[in-house]
Tab-separated table of C-alpha atoms in Angstrom:
chain	number	residue	atom	x	y	z
A	248	MET	CA	-23.695	-11.066	27.738
A	249	ASP	CA	-21.465	-13.721	30.343
A	250	GLU	CA	-19.181	-15.471	27.827
A	251	GLU	CA	-15.797	-14.908	26.268
A	252	TYR	CA	-14.811	-13.063	22.848
A	253	ASP	CA	-11.690	-12.420	21.018
A	254	ALA	CA	-12.562	-8.593	21.289
A	255	ILE	CA	-15.302	-6.342	22.916
A	256	ILE	CA	-15.941	-2.915	21.239
A	257	CYS	CA	-17.839	-0.169	23.494
A	258	GLY	CA	-19.636	2.253	21.493
A	259	THR	CA	-21.218	2.273	17.660
A	260	GLY	CA	-19.741	5.277	16.233
A	261	LEU	CA	-18.073	5.375	12.920
A	262	LYS	CA	-14.728	4.190	13.863
A	263	GLU	CA	-15.704	1.273	16.169
A	264	CYS	CA	-18.266	0.091	13.423
A	265	ILE	CA	-15.234	0.010	10.965
A	266	LEU	CA	-13.229	-1.773	13.588
A	267	SER	CA	-15.698	-4.315	14.453
A	268	GLY	CA	-16.377	-5.103	10.596
A	269	PHE	CA	-12.416	-5.862	10.053
A	270	LEU	CA	-12.170	-7.728	13.252
A	271	SER	CA	-14.935	-10.278	12.299
A	272	GLN	CA	-13.902	-10.378	8.959
A	273	LYS	CA	-10.513	-11.763	10.271
A	274	GLY	CA	-12.877	-14.570	11.845
A	275	LYS	CA	-12.815	-12.805	15.428
A	276	ARG	CA	-15.818	-13.458	17.797
A	277	VAL	CA	-16.733	-9.864	18.413
A	278	LEU	CA	-19.071	-8.370	21.318
A	279	HIS	CA	-20.393	-4.625	19.960
A	280	LEU	CA	-21.942	-2.793	22.869
A	281	ASP	CA	-23.651	0.772	23.026
A	282	ARG	CA	-25.227	2.634	25.961
A	283	ASN	CA	-27.668	4.148	23.490
A	284	SER	CA	-30.859	2.681	22.478
A	285	TYR	CA	-29.604	3.474	18.538
A	286	TYR	CA	-26.744	3.091	16.370
A	287	GLY	CA	-24.010	5.668	15.534
A	288	ALA	CA	-23.312	7.068	19.272
A	289	ASP	CA	-21.615	10.506	18.388
A	290	CYS	CA	-22.168	9.759	14.550
A	291	ALA	CA	-25.582	8.813	14.795
A	292	SER	CA	-28.182	10.546	12.483
A	293	LEU	CA	-31.087	11.570	14.849
A	294	ASN	CA	-35.163	11.614	13.995
A	295	LEU	CA	-36.890	14.820	14.923
A	296	THR	CA	-38.057	13.302	18.504
A	297	ASN	CA	-34.627	11.994	19.397
A	298	LEU	CA	-33.295	15.481	18.471
A	299	PHE	CA	-35.227	17.635	20.725
A	300	GLU	CA	-35.145	15.109	23.398
A	301	MET	CA	-31.434	15.662	23.365
A	302	PHE	CA	-31.018	19.381	23.155
A	303	ARG	CA	-34.639	20.445	24.428
A	304	PRO	CA	-35.731	18.077	27.010
A	305	GLY	CA	-39.635	18.046	27.512
A	306	GLN	CA	-40.445	20.240	24.211
A	307	ASN	CA	-41.988	18.559	21.572
A	308	PRO	CA	-41.062	19.701	17.862
A	309	PRO	CA	-43.151	21.958	15.901
A	310	GLU	CA	-46.014	20.126	14.013
A	311	GLU	CA	-45.254	21.831	10.804
A	312	PHE	CA	-42.034	19.793	10.792
A	313	GLY	CA	-43.776	16.491	9.842
A	314	HIS	CA	-43.030	13.225	10.616
A	315	ASN	CA	-40.052	11.486	12.214
A	316	ARG	CA	-39.681	9.209	9.326
A	317	ASP	CA	-38.600	12.329	7.579
A	318	TRP	CA	-35.807	12.975	9.521
A	319	ASN	CA	-32.221	11.883	9.837
A	320	ILE	CA	-30.254	14.534	11.458
A	321	ASP	CA	-26.400	14.169	11.674
A	322	LEU	CA	-24.775	14.725	15.026
A	323	ILE	CA	-21.220	15.211	13.426
A	324	PRO	CA	-21.473	16.744	9.770
A	325	LYS	CA	-19.141	15.635	7.392
A	326	PHE	CA	-18.974	14.733	3.830
A	327	VAL	CA	-17.117	11.671	2.522
A	328	MET	CA	-14.311	12.056	-0.077
A	329	ALA	CA	-14.949	10.631	-3.604
A	330	ASN	CA	-11.320	8.679	-3.533
A	331	GLY	CA	-10.619	8.969	0.152
A	332	LYS	CA	-9.881	6.190	2.603
A	333	LEU	CA	-13.302	5.874	3.724
A	334	VAL	CA	-14.749	4.905	0.218
A	335	LYS	CA	-11.803	2.602	-0.283
A	336	MET	CA	-12.803	0.893	3.048
A	337	LEU	CA	-16.581	0.586	1.946
A	338	LEU	CA	-15.813	-0.907	-1.210
A	339	LYS	CA	-13.175	-3.447	0.247
A	340	THR	CA	-15.863	-4.807	2.783
A	341	THR	CA	-18.721	-4.392	0.322
A	342	VAL	CA	-20.649	-2.133	2.836
A	343	ASP	CA	-20.955	0.549	0.151
A	344	LYS	CA	-24.063	-1.988	-1.222
A	345	TYR	CA	-25.930	-0.826	1.931
A	346	LEU	CA	-25.807	2.707	1.022
A	347	GLU	CA	-27.185	5.029	-1.578
A	348	TRP	CA	-25.075	8.211	-2.276
A	349	LYS	CA	-25.516	11.768	-3.845
A	350	THR	CA	-22.675	14.085	-5.245
A	351	VAL	CA	-22.479	17.292	-3.042
A	352	GLU	CA	-23.456	19.906	-5.549
A	353	GLY	CA	-20.444	22.547	-4.661
A	354	THR	CA	-17.627	23.588	-2.188
A	355	TYR	CA	-17.509	27.324	-1.812
A	356	VAL	CA	-14.742	29.298	0.014
A	357	TYR	CA	-15.388	32.469	2.023
A	358	GLN	CA	-13.407	35.813	1.079
A	359	TYR	CA	-13.064	38.658	3.195
A	360	SER	CA	-12.758	42.229	1.486
A	361	LYS	CA	-11.608	45.357	3.631
A	362	GLY	CA	-13.284	47.548	0.964
A	363	GLY	CA	-12.228	50.679	-0.806
A	364	PHE	CA	-13.290	53.936	-2.292
A	365	PHE	CA	-15.817	52.208	-4.800
A	366	SER	CA	-16.792	49.156	-2.547
A	367	SER	CA	-17.655	48.449	1.055
A	368	ALA	CA	-16.240	45.976	3.512
A	369	GLY	CA	-17.712	42.892	3.642
A	370	GLY	CA	-17.315	38.777	2.850
A	371	LYS	CA	-18.788	36.661	-0.014
A	372	ILE	CA	-18.336	33.052	-0.821
A	373	TYR	CA	-16.879	31.960	-4.249
A	374	LYS	CA	-17.737	28.575	-5.610
A	375	VAL	CA	-14.134	26.496	-5.738
A	376	PRO	CA	-13.982	25.193	-9.365
A	377	GLY	CA	-14.641	21.404	-9.818
A	378	ASN	CA	-13.746	21.083	-13.451
A	379	ASP	CA	-12.109	22.988	-16.196
A	380	SER	CA	-15.025	24.976	-17.187
A	381	GLU	CA	-15.831	26.122	-13.873
A	382	ALA	CA	-12.160	27.461	-13.354
A	383	LEU	CA	-12.352	29.355	-16.505
A	384	LYS	CA	-15.504	31.139	-15.509
A	385	SER	CA	-14.694	31.342	-11.908
A	386	SER	CA	-14.800	34.935	-10.296
A	387	LEU	CA	-12.187	33.633	-7.523
A	388	MET	CA	-9.043	34.804	-9.795
A	389	GLY	CA	-8.265	37.319	-12.488
A	390	LEU	CA	-7.046	36.153	-15.766
A	391	TRP	CA	-3.430	36.154	-15.149
A	392	GLU	CA	-3.807	34.456	-11.799
A	393	LYS	CA	-5.819	31.853	-13.476
A	394	LYS	CA	-2.913	31.036	-15.685
A	395	ARG	CA	-0.458	30.958	-12.728
A	396	CYS	CA	-2.630	28.791	-11.138
A	397	LYS	CA	-3.252	26.480	-13.979
A	398	ASN	CA	0.649	26.034	-13.738
A	399	PHE	CA	0.131	24.937	-10.394
A	400	PHE	CA	-2.078	22.473	-10.749
A	401	VAL	CA	-0.354	20.971	-13.382
A	402	PHE	CA	2.500	20.621	-11.319
A	403	ILE	CA	0.713	19.064	-8.747
A	404	GLN	CA	-0.745	16.271	-11.271
A	405	ASP	CA	2.454	15.405	-12.735
A	406	CYS	CA	4.285	15.017	-9.025
A	407	GLU	CA	5.278	11.895	-7.843
A	408	LEU	CA	6.099	11.837	-4.231
A	409	ASP	CA	8.896	9.421	-4.938
A	410	ASN	CA	10.377	10.721	-8.042
A	411	PRO	CA	12.634	14.220	-7.598
A	412	LYS	CA	12.625	14.423	-11.129
A	413	THR	CA	9.103	15.762	-11.131
A	414	TRP	CA	9.597	18.263	-8.027
A	415	GLU	CA	10.962	21.403	-10.352
A	416	LYS	CA	14.409	21.495	-8.608
A	417	MET	CA	12.756	21.555	-5.057
A	418	ASP	CA	12.934	19.096	-2.258
A	419	ILE	CA	9.081	18.607	-1.526
A	420	HIS	CA	10.003	16.474	1.746
A	421	LYS	CA	12.318	19.213	3.230
A	422	GLN	CA	11.112	22.396	1.699
A	423	PRO	CA	7.951	24.000	3.370
A	424	MET	CA	4.783	24.467	1.056
A	425	SER	CA	5.155	28.323	1.272
A	426	ASP	CA	8.196	27.465	-1.076
A	427	VAL	CA	5.995	25.931	-3.641
A	428	PHE	CA	3.517	28.605	-3.466
A	429	LYS	CA	6.317	31.282	-3.972
A	430	LYS	CA	7.620	29.465	-7.061
A	431	PHE	CA	4.512	29.545	-8.663
A	432	LYS	CA	3.854	33.490	-7.540
A	433	LEU	CA	0.585	32.629	-6.588
A	434	GLU	CA	-1.650	35.211	-4.589
A	435	SER	CA	-2.405	35.069	-0.938
A	436	ASN	CA	-6.219	34.638	-1.816
A	437	THR	CA	-5.255	31.832	-4.357
A	438	ILE	CA	-2.878	30.328	-1.559
A	439	ASP	CA	-6.102	30.472	0.917
A	440	PHE	CA	-8.507	28.593	-1.027
A	441	ILE	CA	-6.030	26.179	-2.120
A	442	GLY	CA	-4.655	25.401	1.128
A	443	HIS	CA	-8.103	25.212	2.816
A	444	ALA	CA	-10.767	24.299	0.407
A	445	VAL	CA	-8.641	21.903	-1.966
A	446	ALA	CA	-5.893	20.506	0.478
A	447	MET	CA	-8.666	20.595	3.325
A	448	HIS	CA	-6.090	22.086	6.042
A	449	ILE	CA	-7.776	23.666	9.154
A	450	ASN	CA	-5.461	26.356	9.610
A	451	ASP	CA	-2.041	27.721	8.134
A	452	ASP	CA	0.581	25.542	9.950
A	453	TYR	CA	0.953	23.658	6.781
A	454	LEU	CA	2.407	26.780	5.178
A	455	ASP	CA	5.793	26.307	7.194
A	456	GLN	CA	5.719	22.158	6.897
A	457	PRO	CA	7.188	20.005	4.409
A	458	ALA	CA	5.136	20.216	1.104
A	459	ALA	CA	4.804	16.660	0.429
A	460	ASP	CA	1.597	16.144	2.800
A	461	THR	CA	-0.075	19.123	1.105
A	462	ILE	CA	0.729	18.194	-2.404
A	463	GLU	CA	-0.767	14.703	-1.629
A	464	LYS	CA	-3.748	16.185	-0.245
A	465	ILE	CA	-4.354	18.029	-3.204
A	466	LYS	CA	-4.019	15.053	-5.611
A	467	LEU	CA	-6.445	13.182	-3.484
A	468	TYR	CA	-8.961	16.083	-4.085
A	469	ILE	CA	-8.212	16.130	-7.754
A	470	ASP	CA	-8.223	12.462	-7.803
A	471	SER	CA	-11.938	12.726	-6.523
A	472	ILE	CA	-13.379	14.729	-8.872
A	473	GLY	CA	-15.146	12.688	-11.560
A	474	ARG	CA	-14.795	9.751	-9.592
A	475	TYR	CA	-18.732	9.385	-8.962
A	476	GLY	CA	-19.820	13.207	-10.344
A	477	GLU	CA	-18.615	16.264	-11.111
A	478	HIS	CA	-17.639	17.373	-7.517
A	479	PRO	CA	-14.977	15.492	-5.357
A	480	PHE	CA	-17.663	14.679	-2.200
A	481	LEU	CA	-20.348	12.483	-1.636
A	482	TYR	CA	-23.072	11.942	1.272
A	483	PRO	CA	-25.456	9.092	1.637
A	484	ILE	CA	-29.342	8.828	1.381
A	485	TYR	CA	-30.710	8.809	4.909
A	486	GLY	CA	-27.852	10.578	6.514
A	487	LEU	CA	-24.472	9.675	7.865
A	488	GLY	CA	-25.727	7.000	10.657
A	489	GLY	CA	-26.215	4.727	7.702
A	490	ILE	CA	-22.424	4.302	7.335
A	491	PRO	CA	-21.934	2.860	11.137
A	492	GLU	CA	-25.178	0.753	10.457
A	493	GLY	CA	-23.599	-0.555	7.569
A	494	PHE	CA	-20.569	-1.972	9.161
A	495	SER	CA	-22.207	-3.124	12.084
A	496	ARG	CA	-24.520	-5.118	9.583
A	497	PHE	CA	-21.197	-6.260	8.208
A	498	CYS	CA	-19.947	-7.250	11.360
A	499	ALA	CA	-23.214	-9.281	12.169
A	500	ILE	CA	-23.183	-10.972	9.217
A	501	HIS	CA	-19.479	-12.195	10.033
A	502	GLY	CA	-20.926	-13.559	13.384
A	503	GLY	CA	-20.631	-9.950	15.492
A	504	THR	CA	-22.917	-9.817	18.487
A	505	TYR	CA	-24.830	-6.536	19.148
A	506	MET	CA	-26.129	-4.937	22.540
A	507	LEU	CA	-27.739	-1.772	22.548
A	508	ASN	CA	-29.016	-0.194	25.682
A	509	LYS	CA	-26.158	-1.489	27.566
A	510	SER	CA	-24.359	0.761	29.733
A	511	ILE	CA	-20.579	-0.575	30.616
A	512	ASP	CA	-19.593	0.010	34.347
A	513	GLU	CA	-15.842	-0.692	34.323
A	514	ILE	CA	-13.488	-2.063	31.744
A	515	LEU	CA	-11.402	-5.042	33.577
A	516	PHE	CA	-7.828	-5.405	33.636
A	517	ASP	CA	-5.571	-8.093	35.326
A	518	SER	CA	-2.861	-7.491	37.872
A	519	ASN	CA	-0.079	-6.948	34.774
A	520	GLY	CA	-2.269	-4.038	33.341
A	521	LYS	CA	-3.800	-5.919	30.590
A	522	VAL	CA	-7.312	-5.710	29.797
A	523	THR	CA	-9.650	-8.796	30.418
A	524	GLY	CA	-13.083	-7.558	29.577
A	525	VAL	CA	-16.068	-5.397	30.577
A	526	LYS	CA	-18.442	-5.342	33.654
A	527	SER	CA	-22.581	-4.261	33.177
A	528	GLY	CA	-24.402	-4.601	36.043
A	529	SER	CA	-23.812	-8.025	37.320
A	530	GLU	CA	-22.636	-9.378	34.103
A	531	VAL	CA	-18.997	-9.535	32.878
A	532	ALA	CA	-17.832	-10.166	29.402
A	533	LYS	CA	-14.343	-11.233	28.772
A	534	ALA	CA	-12.037	-10.343	26.046
A	535	PRO	CA	-8.324	-9.994	25.577
A	536	LEU	CA	-8.932	-6.845	23.605
A	537	VAL	CA	-11.359	-3.457	24.334
A	538	ILE	CA	-11.794	-0.990	21.962
A	539	CYS	CA	-13.778	2.030	22.819
A	540	ASP	CA	-14.354	5.621	22.058
A	541	PRO	CA	-13.344	8.131	24.365
A	542	SER	CA	-16.609	8.474	26.242
A	543	TYR	CA	-15.936	5.078	28.108
A	544	VAL	CA	-12.928	5.922	29.601
A	545	LYS	CA	-12.989	9.823	30.205
A	546	ASP	CA	-13.791	9.595	33.734
A	547	THR	CA	-10.979	6.706	34.319
A	548	LYS	CA	-7.194	8.553	34.894
A	549	GLY	CA	-4.530	7.479	32.566
A	550	HIS	CA	-6.532	6.979	29.045
A	551	VAL	CA	-7.424	10.245	27.528
A	552	LYS	CA	-6.957	13.875	27.777
A	553	SER	CA	-8.840	16.925	26.157
A	554	VAL	CA	-6.831	18.727	23.801
A	555	GLY	CA	-9.498	21.383	23.207
A	556	LYS	CA	-13.041	21.551	22.594
A	557	VAL	CA	-14.979	21.917	19.165
A	558	ILE	CA	-18.764	23.430	18.676
A	559	ARG	CA	-21.445	22.290	16.240
A	560	SER	CA	-24.287	23.990	15.253
A	561	ILE	CA	-27.290	22.207	13.517
A	562	CYS	CA	-29.745	24.769	11.747
A	563	ILE	CA	-32.808	24.221	10.241
A	564	LEU	CA	-33.708	26.571	7.031
A	565	ASP	CA	-36.594	27.041	4.761
A	566	HIS	CA	-34.525	28.178	1.709
A	567	PRO	CA	-30.998	27.181	0.392
A	568	ILE	CA	-27.792	29.087	1.263
A	569	PRO	CA	-27.800	32.332	-0.369
A	570	ASP	CA	-25.392	32.804	-3.148
A	571	THR	CA	-25.163	29.227	-3.804
A	572	HIS	CA	-27.478	28.734	-6.692
A	573	ASP	CA	-30.296	26.945	-5.071
A	574	ALA	CA	-27.886	24.096	-4.105
A	575	THR	CA	-29.546	21.154	-2.154
A	576	SER	CA	-26.240	20.454	-0.766
A	577	CYS	CA	-22.844	22.198	-0.524
A	578	GLN	CA	-20.118	22.841	1.975
A	579	ILE	CA	-18.506	26.441	2.794
A	580	ILE	CA	-14.787	26.676	3.749
A	581	MET	CA	-14.038	29.781	5.819
A	582	PRO	CA	-10.299	30.021	6.109
A	583	GLN	CA	-8.781	31.167	9.461
A	584	LYS	CA	-7.248	34.177	7.763
A	585	GLN	CA	-10.571	35.371	6.171
A	586	THR	CA	-12.309	35.742	9.727
A	587	GLY	CA	-9.131	36.353	12.009
A	588	ARG	CA	-9.286	33.272	13.566
A	589	ASN	CA	-6.485	30.463	14.244
A	590	SER	CA	-8.668	27.792	12.598
A	591	ASP	CA	-11.386	27.502	9.708
A	592	ILE	CA	-14.892	27.244	9.944
A	593	PHE	CA	-17.156	24.663	8.237
A	594	VAL	CA	-20.378	24.805	7.007
A	595	ASN	CA	-21.875	21.648	5.587
A	596	MET	CA	-25.435	21.425	4.458
A	597	VAL	CA	-27.899	19.109	2.881
A	598	SER	CA	-31.524	18.725	2.454
A	599	TYR	CA	-34.726	17.009	1.668
A	600	ALA	CA	-32.939	15.955	-1.608
A	601	HIS	CA	-30.925	13.438	0.877
A	602	ALA	CA	-34.147	12.399	2.862
A	603	VAL	CA	-32.726	13.749	6.096
A	604	CYS	CA	-35.470	16.469	6.709
A	605	ALA	CA	-39.145	17.278	5.633
A	606	GLN	CA	-40.126	18.434	2.101
A	607	GLY	CA	-38.755	21.813	1.183
A	608	LEU	CA	-36.437	22.078	4.312
A	609	TYR	CA	-32.592	22.551	4.512
A	610	VAL	CA	-29.949	21.159	7.486
A	611	ALA	CA	-26.949	23.716	7.698
A	612	MET	CA	-24.140	22.379	10.349
A	613	VAL	CA	-21.684	24.797	11.638
A	614	SER	CA	-18.366	23.619	13.249
A	615	THR	CA	-15.094	24.880	14.275
A	616	ASN	CA	-12.804	24.376	17.182
A	617	VAL	CA	-13.360	26.677	20.120
A	618	GLU	CA	-10.618	29.495	20.685
A	619	THR	CA	-12.433	31.969	23.283
A	620	SER	CA	-14.360	32.033	26.387
A	621	GLU	CA	-17.778	32.611	23.957
A	622	PRO	CA	-17.913	29.960	21.352
A	623	GLU	CA	-21.332	30.697	20.068
A	624	GLU	CA	-19.878	34.013	18.908
A	625	GLU	CA	-17.095	32.648	17.117
A	626	ILE	CA	-19.520	30.715	14.529
A	627	VAL	CA	-21.450	33.973	13.939
A	628	PRO	CA	-19.700	34.811	10.515
A	629	ALA	CA	-20.680	31.344	9.576
A	630	LEU	CA	-24.484	31.980	10.661
A	631	ASN	CA	-24.542	35.155	9.117
A	632	LEU	CA	-24.139	33.352	5.495
A	633	LEU	CA	-26.955	31.095	6.349
A	634	GLY	CA	-30.007	33.494	5.913
A	635	PRO	CA	-33.294	33.174	8.177
A	636	ILE	CA	-33.049	30.508	10.859
A	637	LEU	CA	-36.161	28.193	11.936
A	638	GLU	CA	-34.440	26.124	14.494
A	639	GLN	CA	-30.722	25.861	15.941
A	640	PHE	CA	-29.366	23.340	18.443
A	641	THR	CA	-25.785	24.054	19.314
A	642	MET	CA	-23.598	21.701	21.306
A	643	ILE	CA	-19.670	22.177	22.883
A	644	SER	CA	-17.714	18.810	23.280
A	645	ASP	CA	-14.031	17.973	23.972
A	646	ILE	CA	-11.668	16.576	21.547
A	647	TYR	CA	-10.195	13.927	23.505
A	648	VAL	CA	-7.246	11.663	22.349
A	649	PRO	CA	-5.846	8.752	23.976
A	650	VAL	CA	-2.822	8.931	26.268
A	651	HIS	CA	-1.374	5.598	25.320
A	652	ASP	CA	-1.249	3.439	21.770
A	653	GLY	CA	-2.950	0.607	23.675
A	654	THR	CA	0.076	-1.727	22.682
A	655	ASP	CA	0.733	-2.339	26.386
A	656	SER	CA	-2.937	-3.014	27.728
A	657	ASN	CA	-4.935	-3.886	24.622
A	658	LEU	CA	-7.111	-0.949	25.315
A	659	TYR	CA	-7.582	0.722	22.409
A	660	VAL	CA	-9.382	4.106	22.368
A	661	THR	CA	-10.266	6.318	19.406
A	662	GLU	CA	-10.033	9.813	19.040
A	663	SER	CA	-12.789	12.273	19.110
A	664	TYR	CA	-14.201	13.772	15.638
A	665	ASP	CA	-12.296	16.963	14.480
A	666	PRO	CA	-14.395	19.809	13.172
A	667	THR	CA	-13.178	19.044	9.752
A	668	SER	CA	-15.611	18.585	6.796
A	669	HIS	CA	-14.818	15.171	5.754
A	670	PHE	CA	-13.760	11.661	7.114
A	671	GLU	CA	-9.881	11.334	5.981
A	672	SER	CA	-8.779	12.271	9.687
A	673	ALA	CA	-11.185	9.500	11.263
A	674	SER	CA	-10.133	6.909	8.649
A	675	ASN	CA	-6.308	7.268	9.640
A	676	ASP	CA	-7.231	6.788	13.123
A	677	VAL	CA	-9.189	3.766	12.067
A	678	LEU	CA	-6.030	2.535	10.024
A	679	SER	CA	-3.753	3.214	12.676
A	680	ILE	CA	-5.528	1.451	15.513
A	681	TYR	CA	-5.805	-1.754	12.857
A	682	LYS	CA	-1.972	-1.887	12.453
A	683	ARG	CA	-1.158	-1.364	16.242
A	684	ILE	CA	-3.518	-4.710	16.717
A	685	PHE	CA	-2.614	-6.735	13.873
A	686	GLY	CA	0.951	-5.396	13.191
A	687	GLU	CA	0.049	-4.958	9.808
A	688	ASP	CA	-1.529	-2.211	7.303
A	689	TYR	CA	-5.220	-3.041	6.122
A	690	ASP	CA	-5.174	-3.743	2.659
A	691	LEU	CA	-7.019	-1.089	0.803
A	692	THR	CA	-6.434	-2.206	-2.523
A	693	ILE	CA	-9.381	-3.232	-4.803
A	694	SER	CA	-8.845	-6.034	-6.883
A	695	PRO	CA	-9.829	-6.333	-10.364
A	696	GLU	CA	-12.926	-8.763	-9.545
A	697	GLU	CA	-13.794	-6.384	-6.836
A	698	THR	CA	-13.888	-3.210	-9.473
A	699	LYS	CA	-15.994	-5.273	-11.487
A	700	GLN	CA	-18.201	-5.583	-8.836
A	701	GLU	CA	-18.193	-2.108	-7.878
A	702	GLU	CA	-18.865	-1.359	-11.764
A	703	GLU	CA	-22.171	-3.682	-12.107
């Protein structure tokens, strides 16, 4: 370790591994360290023994759960948008070749009804249409609302963000998204499912913000449908931990050095505040650039701050989630308005079909921003959708963001993972750090040659 490098990266989470791959791809000599004995850090996929050691030290897993080799439980539940930035980074680096994928079978949205003379109050989940035929059969909307919604989506598909002639006499860069919904006379529940289950916003703040951002998000969702299957989300066989492992392999092929079980005692700086390397015990590795996740600097002043907390609960089931047509994978979005909250609740479910748990079992993961002093009570509406739970593992974590952009010190700190059900915000963080380091955007353009390789 007592050597000089171009860059040192602390933590093998997804963001850090992507950046190590990018740096090594540019010919940088990279040292990548992690205090853990496994890859992935917060994004790891744990076997059964490691899962129980983390949440219930000293307790053995039930024998009926089978062998460790059958289990790969994600600590941070997310799916991958089929036409999103993460897929483009995987294709650009060819890391996708190290992974096998399955399409997520469906997205559902939760709607609450107050009830009336002939019906009782309660919530129900509805499948978000993944194609035209599903839209026509969907009970999410009435007949006339389907026609209005169709007109809305035609507008979205034809809308070009830089061509005012396609904006239907609106200024999408100035007018709020609420004005667009009003123009097409969409109902409240329709707006809810579009804003939260299609555009994937986590709260209703977007309604008062310029429409262009939401239109772009909806177009991404539409473009992802049919990209690799009938629905817009993907999930890797053997769990999400395979993605950072893939980028680690890519970095190593380009000359990167990896050390697990390596604690970092201190990040070193010179008298001008520029980073010079890291210290581990009596060893010092030198580099003019250091990238780390928040856990490596959270106890040192001046680098990160907590902006909230997120609760995540891993639930092992012996059945699919009710009312999902026996899906082996799905996600459920519970919009804030439907549960009386300030942010959405997300449910991601995968199963034995993805080699993440024993045969016949399912893993549902519930996540949301913490809003009260009783976070476990906040996720009860989601837990109630799951049916009987065999085992449950819950963790509450701080959401850290850096207080500086890293350009003065050359210490770049990634943000904590938010509770959203996809990797778009994480991908944006990676691309932002890359641009701050190199002063240019990472080129996500796939050449014709790369497209041909993908098809092969």
